[in-house]
Amino acid sequence: MKSQPNMEQNKNIGLCANCVNARRIESDRGSMFTMCKLSFVDPRFPKYPQLPVLACDGYAPTDSGPDGATL
């Protein structure tokens, strides 16, 4: 079972913490990455953006907000 990011982790990744276009990836070794799903359809968006993302043209907030964001 994957745990949801806590408030400190959300602050470290910026807007991606509650963006519908972000997906949290965990490697077999336990490393965490944030992938931008917009990168598959628009070359302006990097697949793995440099974090924290503080401004993004593709940002679309989730319904749950930063406390319960699911990446």
PDB file of C-alpha atoms in Angstrom:
ATOM      1  CA  MET A   1       0.000   0.000   0.000  1.00  0.00           C
ATOM      2  CA  LYS A   2       1.438   3.340  -1.049  1.00  0.00           C
ATOM      3  CA  SER A   3       1.363   6.175   1.429  1.00  0.00           C
ATOM      4  CA  GLN A   4       0.177   9.622   0.447  1.00  0.00           C
ATOM      5  CA  PRO A   5       2.668  12.491   0.508  1.00  0.00           C
ATOM      6  CA  ASN A   6       2.747  14.431   3.764  1.00  0.00           C
ATOM      7  CA  MET A   7       2.685  18.229   4.043  1.00  0.00           C
ATOM      8  CA  GLU A   8       6.501  18.508   4.076  1.00  0.00           C
ATOM      9  CA  GLN A   9       6.790  16.436   0.885  1.00  0.00           C
ATOM     10  CA  ASN A  10       4.065  18.555  -0.756  1.00  0.00           C
ATOM     11  CA  LYS A  11       6.050  21.712  -0.014  1.00  0.00           C
ATOM     12  CA  ASN A  12       9.158  20.168  -1.582  1.00  0.00           C
ATOM     13  CA  ILE A  13       7.449  19.403  -4.901  1.00  0.00           C
ATOM     14  CA  GLY A  14       5.415  22.609  -5.207  1.00  0.00           C
ATOM     15  CA  LEU A  15       2.424  22.735  -7.546  1.00  0.00           C
ATOM     16  CA  CYS A  16       2.813  19.078  -8.526  1.00  0.00           C
ATOM     17  CA  ALA A  17       1.607  18.096  -5.038  1.00  0.00           C
ATOM     18  CA  ASN A  18      -1.997  18.715  -6.019  1.00  0.00           C
ATOM     19  CA  CYS A  19      -1.973  18.723  -9.828  1.00  0.00           C
ATOM     20  CA  VAL A  20      -4.097  16.252 -11.781  1.00  0.00           C
ATOM     21  CA  ASN A  21      -1.294  15.973 -14.347  1.00  0.00           C
ATOM     22  CA  ALA A  22       1.300  14.761 -11.828  1.00  0.00           C
ATOM     23  CA  ARG A  23       1.955  11.132 -11.011  1.00  0.00           C
ATOM     24  CA  ARG A  24       4.082   9.897  -8.128  1.00  0.00           C
ATOM     25  CA  ILE A  25       6.503   7.171  -9.178  1.00  0.00           C
ATOM     26  CA  GLU A  26       8.339   4.945  -6.699  1.00  0.00           C
ATOM     27  CA  SER A  27      11.294   2.890  -7.927  1.00  0.00           C
ATOM     28  CA  ASP A  28      12.065  -0.649  -6.793  1.00  0.00           C
ATOM     29  CA  ARG A  29      14.796   0.850  -4.618  1.00  0.00           C
ATOM     30  CA  GLY A  30      12.411   3.236  -2.855  1.00  0.00           C
ATOM     31  CA  SER A  31      13.312   6.471  -4.669  1.00  0.00           C
ATOM     32  CA  MET A  32      10.393   8.822  -5.343  1.00  0.00           C
ATOM     33  CA  PHE A  33       9.897  10.786  -8.557  1.00  0.00           C
ATOM     34  CA  THR A  34       7.158  13.086  -9.812  1.00  0.00           C
ATOM     35  CA  MET A  35       6.214  12.519 -13.435  1.00  0.00           C
ATOM     36  CA  CYS A  36       4.255  15.045 -15.502  1.00  0.00           C
ATOM     37  CA  LYS A  37       1.662  13.271 -17.644  1.00  0.00           C
ATOM     38  CA  LEU A  38       1.456  16.322 -19.919  1.00  0.00           C
ATOM     39  CA  SER A  39       4.936  15.411 -21.191  1.00  0.00           C
ATOM     40  CA  PHE A  40       3.348  12.626 -23.257  1.00  0.00           C
ATOM     41  CA  VAL A  41       1.255  15.050 -25.320  1.00  0.00           C
ATOM     42  CA  ASP A  42       3.132  18.366 -25.129  1.00  0.00           C
ATOM     43  CA  PRO A  43       6.919  18.722 -25.480  1.00  0.00           C
ATOM     44  CA  ARG A  44       6.913  21.933 -23.403  1.00  0.00           C
ATOM     45  CA  PHE A  45       6.532  19.845 -20.250  1.00  0.00           C
ATOM     46  CA  PRO A  46       9.489  17.773 -19.001  1.00  0.00           C
ATOM     47  CA  LYS A  47       8.689  14.183 -18.047  1.00  0.00           C
ATOM     48  CA  TYR A  48      10.393  14.627 -14.665  1.00  0.00           C
ATOM     49  CA  PRO A  49      10.318  18.369 -13.799  1.00  0.00           C
ATOM     50  CA  GLN A  50      12.896  19.936 -11.530  1.00  0.00           C
ATOM     51  CA  LEU A  51      11.254  20.336  -8.155  1.00  0.00           C
ATOM     52  CA  PRO A  52       9.792  22.359  -6.592  1.00  0.00           C
ATOM     53  CA  VAL A  53       7.571  23.533  -9.439  1.00  0.00           C
ATOM     54  CA  LEU A  54       6.464  27.051  -8.517  1.00  0.00           C
ATOM     55  CA  ALA A  55       4.811  28.059 -11.818  1.00  0.00           C
ATOM     56  CA  CYS A  56       3.376  25.861 -14.580  1.00  0.00           C
ATOM     57  CA  ASP A  57       1.123  26.522 -17.583  1.00  0.00           C
ATOM     58  CA  GLY A  58      -0.290  22.998 -17.281  1.00  0.00           C
ATOM     59  CA  TYR A  59      -1.209  23.174 -13.603  1.00  0.00           C
ATOM     60  CA  ALA A  60      -4.718  21.893 -12.859  1.00  0.00           C
ATOM     61  CA  PRO A  61      -5.553  21.434  -9.162  1.00  0.00           C
ATOM     62  CA  THR A  62      -7.091  18.215  -7.839  1.00  0.00           C
ATOM     63  CA  ASP A  63     -10.357  18.286  -5.938  1.00  0.00           C
ATOM     64  CA  SER A  64      -8.737  17.028  -2.757  1.00  0.00           C
ATOM     65  CA  GLY A  65      -6.229  19.871  -2.264  1.00  0.00           C
ATOM     66  CA  PRO A  66      -2.683  19.695  -0.899  1.00  0.00           C
ATOM     67  CA  ASP A  67      -3.577  17.805   2.311  1.00  0.00           C
ATOM     68  CA  GLY A  68      -4.985  14.766   0.549  1.00  0.00           C
ATOM     69  CA  ALA A  69      -3.450  15.037  -2.892  1.00  0.00           C
ATOM     70  CA  THR A  70      -2.981  11.786  -4.725  1.00  0.00           C
ATOM     71  CA  LEU A  71      -0.090  11.727  -7.148  1.00  0.00           C
TER      72      LEU A  71
END
